[in-house]
Coordinates of C-alpha atoms in Angstrom, one line a residue:
X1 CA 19.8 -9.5 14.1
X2 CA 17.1 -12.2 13.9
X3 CA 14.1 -11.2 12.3
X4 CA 11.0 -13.0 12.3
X5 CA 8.9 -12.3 8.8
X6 CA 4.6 -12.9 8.5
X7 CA 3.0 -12.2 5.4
X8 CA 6.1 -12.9 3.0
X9 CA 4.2 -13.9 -0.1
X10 CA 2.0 -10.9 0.0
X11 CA 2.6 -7.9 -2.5
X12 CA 4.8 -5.5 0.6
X13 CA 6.1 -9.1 1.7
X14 CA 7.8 -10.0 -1.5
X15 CA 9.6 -6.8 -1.3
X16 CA 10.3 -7.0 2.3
X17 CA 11.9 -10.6 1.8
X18 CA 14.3 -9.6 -1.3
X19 CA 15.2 -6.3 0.9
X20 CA 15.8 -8.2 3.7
X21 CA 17.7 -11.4 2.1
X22 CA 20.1 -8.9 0.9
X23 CA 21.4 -7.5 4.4
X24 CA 24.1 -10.1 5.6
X25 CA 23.6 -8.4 8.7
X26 CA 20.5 -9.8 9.5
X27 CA 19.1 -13.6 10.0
X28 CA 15.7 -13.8 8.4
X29 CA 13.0 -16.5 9.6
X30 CA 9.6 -16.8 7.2
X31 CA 6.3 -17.8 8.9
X32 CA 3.2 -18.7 6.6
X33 CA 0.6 -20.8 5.5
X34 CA 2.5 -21.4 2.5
X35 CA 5.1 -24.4 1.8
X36 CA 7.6 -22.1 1.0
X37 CA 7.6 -20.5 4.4
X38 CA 9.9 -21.4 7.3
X39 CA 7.5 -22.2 9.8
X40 CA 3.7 -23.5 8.7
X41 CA 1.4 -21.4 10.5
X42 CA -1.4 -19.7 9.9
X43 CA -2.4 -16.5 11.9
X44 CA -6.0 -17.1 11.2
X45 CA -6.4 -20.4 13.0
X46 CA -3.4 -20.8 15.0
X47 CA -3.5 -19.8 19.0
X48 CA -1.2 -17.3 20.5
X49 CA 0.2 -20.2 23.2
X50 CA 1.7 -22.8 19.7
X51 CA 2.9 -19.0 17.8
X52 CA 4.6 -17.9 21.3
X53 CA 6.3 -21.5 21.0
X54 CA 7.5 -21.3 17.1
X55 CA 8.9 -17.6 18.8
X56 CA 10.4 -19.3 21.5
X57 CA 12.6 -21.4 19.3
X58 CA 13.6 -18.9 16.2
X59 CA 14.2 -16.3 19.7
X60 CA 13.7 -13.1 16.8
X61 CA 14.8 -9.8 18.3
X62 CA 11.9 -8.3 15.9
X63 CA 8.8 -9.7 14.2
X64 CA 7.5 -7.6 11.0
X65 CA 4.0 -8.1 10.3
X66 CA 3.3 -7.8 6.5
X67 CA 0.5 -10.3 6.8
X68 CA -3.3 -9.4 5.9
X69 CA -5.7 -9.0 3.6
X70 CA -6.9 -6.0 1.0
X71 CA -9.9 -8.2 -0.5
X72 CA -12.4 -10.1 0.4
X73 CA -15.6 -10.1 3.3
X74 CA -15.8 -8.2 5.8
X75 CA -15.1 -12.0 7.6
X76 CA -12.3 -12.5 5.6
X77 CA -11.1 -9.3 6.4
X78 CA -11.4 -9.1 9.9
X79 CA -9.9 -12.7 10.4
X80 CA -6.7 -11.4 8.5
X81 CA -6.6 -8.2 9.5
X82 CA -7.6 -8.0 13.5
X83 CA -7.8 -11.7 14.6
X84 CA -4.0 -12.3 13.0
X85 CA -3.1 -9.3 14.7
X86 CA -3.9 -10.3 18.3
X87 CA -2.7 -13.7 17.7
X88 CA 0.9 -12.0 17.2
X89 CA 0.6 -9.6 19.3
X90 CA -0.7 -12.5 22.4
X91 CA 2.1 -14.7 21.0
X92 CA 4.8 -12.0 21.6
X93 CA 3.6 -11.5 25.1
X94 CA 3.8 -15.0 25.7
X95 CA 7.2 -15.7 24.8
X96 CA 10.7 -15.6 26.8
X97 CA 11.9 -12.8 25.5
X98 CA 9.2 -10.7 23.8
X99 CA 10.5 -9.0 20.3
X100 CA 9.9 -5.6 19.2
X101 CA 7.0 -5.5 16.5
X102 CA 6.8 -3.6 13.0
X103 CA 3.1 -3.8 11.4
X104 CA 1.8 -2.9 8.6
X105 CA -1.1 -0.9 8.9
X106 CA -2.9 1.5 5.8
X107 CA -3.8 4.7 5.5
X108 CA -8.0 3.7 4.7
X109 CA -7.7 3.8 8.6
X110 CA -7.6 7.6 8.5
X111 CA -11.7 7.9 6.4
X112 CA -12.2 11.0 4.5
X113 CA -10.1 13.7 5.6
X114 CA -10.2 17.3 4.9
X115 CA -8.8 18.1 1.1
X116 CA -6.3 20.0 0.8
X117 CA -3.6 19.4 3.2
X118 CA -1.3 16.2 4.4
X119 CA -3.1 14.0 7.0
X120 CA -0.8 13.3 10.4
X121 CA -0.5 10.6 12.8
X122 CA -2.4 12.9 15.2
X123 CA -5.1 12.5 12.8
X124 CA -8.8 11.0 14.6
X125 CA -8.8 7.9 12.8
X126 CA -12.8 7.7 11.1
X127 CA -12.3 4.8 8.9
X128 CA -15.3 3.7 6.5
X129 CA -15.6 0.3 5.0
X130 CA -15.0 -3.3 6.7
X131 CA -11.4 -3.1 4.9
X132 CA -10.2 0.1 6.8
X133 CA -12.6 -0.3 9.8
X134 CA -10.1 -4.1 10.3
X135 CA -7.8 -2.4 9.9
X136 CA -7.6 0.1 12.4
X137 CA -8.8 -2.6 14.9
X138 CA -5.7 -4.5 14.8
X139 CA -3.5 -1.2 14.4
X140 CA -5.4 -0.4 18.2
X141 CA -4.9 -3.6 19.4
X142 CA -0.5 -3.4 18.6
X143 CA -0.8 -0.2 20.3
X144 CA -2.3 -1.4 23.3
X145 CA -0.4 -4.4 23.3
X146 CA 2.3 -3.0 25.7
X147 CA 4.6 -4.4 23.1
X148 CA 8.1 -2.7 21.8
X149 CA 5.8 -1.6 18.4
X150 CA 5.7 0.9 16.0
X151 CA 3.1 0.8 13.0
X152 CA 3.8 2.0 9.5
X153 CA 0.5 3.4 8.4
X154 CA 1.0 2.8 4.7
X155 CA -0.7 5.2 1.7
X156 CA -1.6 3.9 -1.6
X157 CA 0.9 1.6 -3.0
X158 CA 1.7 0.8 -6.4
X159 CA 4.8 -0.7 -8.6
X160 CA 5.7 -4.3 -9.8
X161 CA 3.7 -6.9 -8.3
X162 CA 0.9 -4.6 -7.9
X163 CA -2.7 -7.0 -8.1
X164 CA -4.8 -7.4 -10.6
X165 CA -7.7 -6.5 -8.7
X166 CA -5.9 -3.1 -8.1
X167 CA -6.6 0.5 -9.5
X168 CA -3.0 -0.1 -11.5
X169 CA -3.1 -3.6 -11.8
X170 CA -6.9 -3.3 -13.3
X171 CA -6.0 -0.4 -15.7
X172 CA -2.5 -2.4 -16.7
X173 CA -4.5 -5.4 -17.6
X174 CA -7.5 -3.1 -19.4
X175 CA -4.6 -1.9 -21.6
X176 CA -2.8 -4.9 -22.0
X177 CA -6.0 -6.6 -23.1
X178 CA -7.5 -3.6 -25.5
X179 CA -3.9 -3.8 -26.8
X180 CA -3.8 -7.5 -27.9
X181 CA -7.2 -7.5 -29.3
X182 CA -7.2 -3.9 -31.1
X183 CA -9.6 -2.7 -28.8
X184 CA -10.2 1.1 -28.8
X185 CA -11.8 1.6 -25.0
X186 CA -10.7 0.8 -21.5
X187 CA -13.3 1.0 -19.0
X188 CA -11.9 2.1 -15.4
X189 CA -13.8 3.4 -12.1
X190 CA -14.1 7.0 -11.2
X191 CA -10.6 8.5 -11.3
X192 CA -10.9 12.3 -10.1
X193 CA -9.5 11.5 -6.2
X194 CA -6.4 12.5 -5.0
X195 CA -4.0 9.8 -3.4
X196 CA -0.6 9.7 -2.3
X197 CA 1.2 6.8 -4.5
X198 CA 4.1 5.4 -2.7
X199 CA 6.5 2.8 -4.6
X200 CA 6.2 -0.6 -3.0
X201 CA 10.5 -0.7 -2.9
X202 CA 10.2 2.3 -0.7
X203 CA 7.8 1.1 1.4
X204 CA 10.5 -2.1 1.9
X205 CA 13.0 0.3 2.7
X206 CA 10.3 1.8 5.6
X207 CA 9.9 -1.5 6.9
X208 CA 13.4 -2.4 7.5
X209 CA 14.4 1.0 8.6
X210 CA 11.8 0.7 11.1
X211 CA 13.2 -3.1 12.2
X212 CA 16.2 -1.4 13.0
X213 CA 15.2 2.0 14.8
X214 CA 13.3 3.0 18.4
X215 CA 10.5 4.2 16.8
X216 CA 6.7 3.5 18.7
X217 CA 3.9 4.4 17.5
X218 CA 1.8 5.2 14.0
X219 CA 4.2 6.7 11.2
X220 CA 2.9 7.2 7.9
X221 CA 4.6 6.1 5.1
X222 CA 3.6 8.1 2.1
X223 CA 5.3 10.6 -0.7
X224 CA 3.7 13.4 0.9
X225 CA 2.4 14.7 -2.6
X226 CA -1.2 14.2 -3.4
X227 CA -1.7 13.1 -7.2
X228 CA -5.2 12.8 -9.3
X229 CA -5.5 9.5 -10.1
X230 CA -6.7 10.4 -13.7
X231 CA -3.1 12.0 -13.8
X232 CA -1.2 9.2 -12.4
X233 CA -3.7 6.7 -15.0
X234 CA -1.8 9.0 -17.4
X235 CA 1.2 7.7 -17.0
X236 CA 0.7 4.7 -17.2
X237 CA -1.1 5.1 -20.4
X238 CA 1.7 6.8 -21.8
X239 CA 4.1 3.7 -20.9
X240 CA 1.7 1.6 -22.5
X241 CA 1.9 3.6 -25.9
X242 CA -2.4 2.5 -25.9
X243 CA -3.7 5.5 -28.1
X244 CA -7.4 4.5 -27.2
X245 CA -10.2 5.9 -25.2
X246 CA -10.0 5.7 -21.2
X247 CA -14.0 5.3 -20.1
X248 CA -14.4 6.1 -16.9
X249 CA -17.6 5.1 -14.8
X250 CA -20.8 7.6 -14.6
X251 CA -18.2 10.3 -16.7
X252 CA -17.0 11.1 -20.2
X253 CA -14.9 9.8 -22.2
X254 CA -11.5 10.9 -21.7
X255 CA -8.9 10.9 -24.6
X256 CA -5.2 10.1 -23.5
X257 CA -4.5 13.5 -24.4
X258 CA -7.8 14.7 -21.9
X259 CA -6.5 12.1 -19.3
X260 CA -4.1 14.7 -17.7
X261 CA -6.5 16.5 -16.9
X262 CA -5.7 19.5 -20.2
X263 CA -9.5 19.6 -20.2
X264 CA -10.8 22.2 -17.8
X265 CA -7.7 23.1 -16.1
X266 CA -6.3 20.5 -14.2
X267 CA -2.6 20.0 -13.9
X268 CA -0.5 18.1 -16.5
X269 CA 2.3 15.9 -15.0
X270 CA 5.0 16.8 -16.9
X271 CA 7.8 14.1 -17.4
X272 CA 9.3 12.8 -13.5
X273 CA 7.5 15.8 -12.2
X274 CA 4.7 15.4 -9.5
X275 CA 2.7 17.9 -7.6
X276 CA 3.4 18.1 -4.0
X277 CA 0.0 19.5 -2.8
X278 CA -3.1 20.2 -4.3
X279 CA -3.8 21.7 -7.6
X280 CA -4.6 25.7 -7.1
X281 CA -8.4 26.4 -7.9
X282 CA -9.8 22.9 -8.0
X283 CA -11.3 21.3 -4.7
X284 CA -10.6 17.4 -5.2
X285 CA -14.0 15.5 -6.6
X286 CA -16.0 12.4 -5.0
X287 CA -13.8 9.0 -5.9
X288 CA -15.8 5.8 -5.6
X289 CA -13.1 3.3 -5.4
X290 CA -10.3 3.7 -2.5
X291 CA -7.6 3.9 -3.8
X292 CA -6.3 0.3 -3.1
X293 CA -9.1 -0.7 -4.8
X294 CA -11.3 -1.5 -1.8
X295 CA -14.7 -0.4 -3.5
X296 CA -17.2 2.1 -1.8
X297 CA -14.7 4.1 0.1
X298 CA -15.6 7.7 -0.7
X299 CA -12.2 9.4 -0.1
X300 CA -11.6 11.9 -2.6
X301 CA -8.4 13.4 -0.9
X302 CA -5.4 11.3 0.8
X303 CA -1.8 13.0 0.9
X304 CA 0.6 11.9 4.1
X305 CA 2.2 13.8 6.3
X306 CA 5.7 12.1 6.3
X307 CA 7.7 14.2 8.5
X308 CA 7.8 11.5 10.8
X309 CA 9.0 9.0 8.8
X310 CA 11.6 11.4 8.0
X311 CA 13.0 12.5 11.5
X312 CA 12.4 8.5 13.5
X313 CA 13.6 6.4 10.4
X314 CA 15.5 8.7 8.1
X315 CA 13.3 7.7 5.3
X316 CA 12.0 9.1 2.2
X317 CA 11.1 8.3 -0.8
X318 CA 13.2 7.5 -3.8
X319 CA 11.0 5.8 -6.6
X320 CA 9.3 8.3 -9.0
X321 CA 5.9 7.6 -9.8
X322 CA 6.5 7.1 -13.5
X323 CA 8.9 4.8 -12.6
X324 CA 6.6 3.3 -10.5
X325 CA 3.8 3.0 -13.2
X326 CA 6.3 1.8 -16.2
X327 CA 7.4 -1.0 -14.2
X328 CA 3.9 -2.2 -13.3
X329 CA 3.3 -2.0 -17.1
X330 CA 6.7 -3.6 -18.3
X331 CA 5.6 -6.4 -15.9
X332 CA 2.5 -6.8 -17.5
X333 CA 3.5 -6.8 -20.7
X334 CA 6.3 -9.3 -20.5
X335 CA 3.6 -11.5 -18.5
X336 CA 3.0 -14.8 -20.0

């Protein structure tokens, strides 16, 4: 199978490439801004009519979308993350023999949802913030495209790679730094929201089960267990062996030991175990930052619904999220 890849250099792409590299059954083309990439192009600038031509000549039987951008201006973002879009999705249309399409959409599409229970596809999508707002755009645009398409509506992810600018990659760094200098204190956002953490090597897996199935339409890619982020932080503080204070914005200082969450209740993750719904006499709390670190999104509550996922791809996931977390710290630490 030919597969035509965009947004290979990205943090899903990275994984996507190595997962894909390493089926002999399929015949992987790279399209990018970047010298690395196959094909020069960029989605930003380039006009459907000279991407339906590069399509013409690799002829891929399916075009994954990884492409985008979690940062930035609301410009920036709706350049990457709608304008891209219907550049692919225009360019497919116009070539010989249109391929079926796998993007990459997020889960801040969904907005604040009520806590509690797992959000489905069915969901009314009520996004809030240019980031989740661009990105529902171009999820609407695949889906009206007419095109063979299915779009994996991704939760929060995290493992090795994860950015610096992330809630893991900030907090990975803010230990790594207090670390090397003896520093007592790492100052982090609000952590009391609830998210569903998904390992970025299962969300590869998604994406090339996808490539390969029938599916159409939105399918979440999640856990489908809704963790505190002060209790996934945990984790990672553990890994770290940091012994310090976590500070967390407008609230109290937490000691490792409170960080779980020992303080006032709240449910301890014990070892590989994780929660798979929310925590029995606490309603989740307001959390500034979304929990892909796109600031101002007030989501206190995110958990999938991934029965989908499970009965169109045959996916789940297998990553644990303290595996998840070590790795993103082992990475950091070996970091030169």
């Amino acid at each position: 199978m030919r597969v035509l890849l965009l947004g290979a250099d990205g943090f899903i792409g990275r994984r996507v490439t190595d997962r894909l590299l390493m089926d002999q059954e399929l015949q992987v083309t790279v399209l990018g801004r970047r010298d690395s990439a196959d094909i020069r192009f960029d989605l930003t600038t380039g006009s459907p009519g000279a991407l339906a031509r590069f399509l013409d000549a690799v002829a891929p039987q399916v075009v994954i979308n990884c492409a985008g951008a979690t940062y930035g201006s609301s410009r920036t973002l709706i350049r990457a993350n709608t304008l891209a879009v219907a550049t692919v999705c225009e360019g497919i249309r116009r070539s010989r023999e249109p391929a079926r399409l796998v993007h990459v959409g997020s889960a801040a599409e969904y907005g604040p949802v009520p806590g509690g229970v797992p959000v489905s596809e069915q969901a009314e999508p009520r996004p809030v913030g240019p980031y989740g707002v661009s990105k529902l755009a171009g999820t609407e645009l695949v889906l009206a495209s007419g095109l063979d398409a299915a779009v994996l509506r991704v939760f929060d992810v995290v493992g090795p790679g994860a950015p610096t600018a992330s809630l893991f990659g900030r907090l990975a760094e803010g230990l790594r730094r207090a670390l090397e200098r003896d520093e007592h204190q790492v100052r982090m956002p609000d952590l009391s929201g609830y998210r569903d953490f998904v390992d970025v090597r299962d969300v590869a897996r998604a994406i090339q089960a996808a490539a390969v199935s029938a599916a159409t339409g939105v399918v979440n890619i999640g856990s489908g267990h809704a963790v505190r982020a002060r209790d996934a932080a945990q984790l990672l503080v553990r890994a770290s062996g940091f012994e310090g204070q976590i500070v967390e914005e407008n609230r109290q200082v937490l000691l490792p030991a409170q960080l779980a969450g020992s303080a006032g209740g709240d449910h301890h993750l014990p070892g590989h175990h994780l929660p798979g719904h929310h925590l029995p006499g606490h309603r989740p709390e307001g959390h500034r930052p979304e929990g892909r670190g796109v600031p101002g999104e007030p989501v206190p509550w995110r958990q999938a619904d991934v029965r989908t996922a499970r009965d169109r791809l045959g996916w789940r996931t297998q990553v644990p999220l303290e595996e998840s977390l070590g790795d993103i710290w082992l990475e950091t630490a070996c970091r030169v």
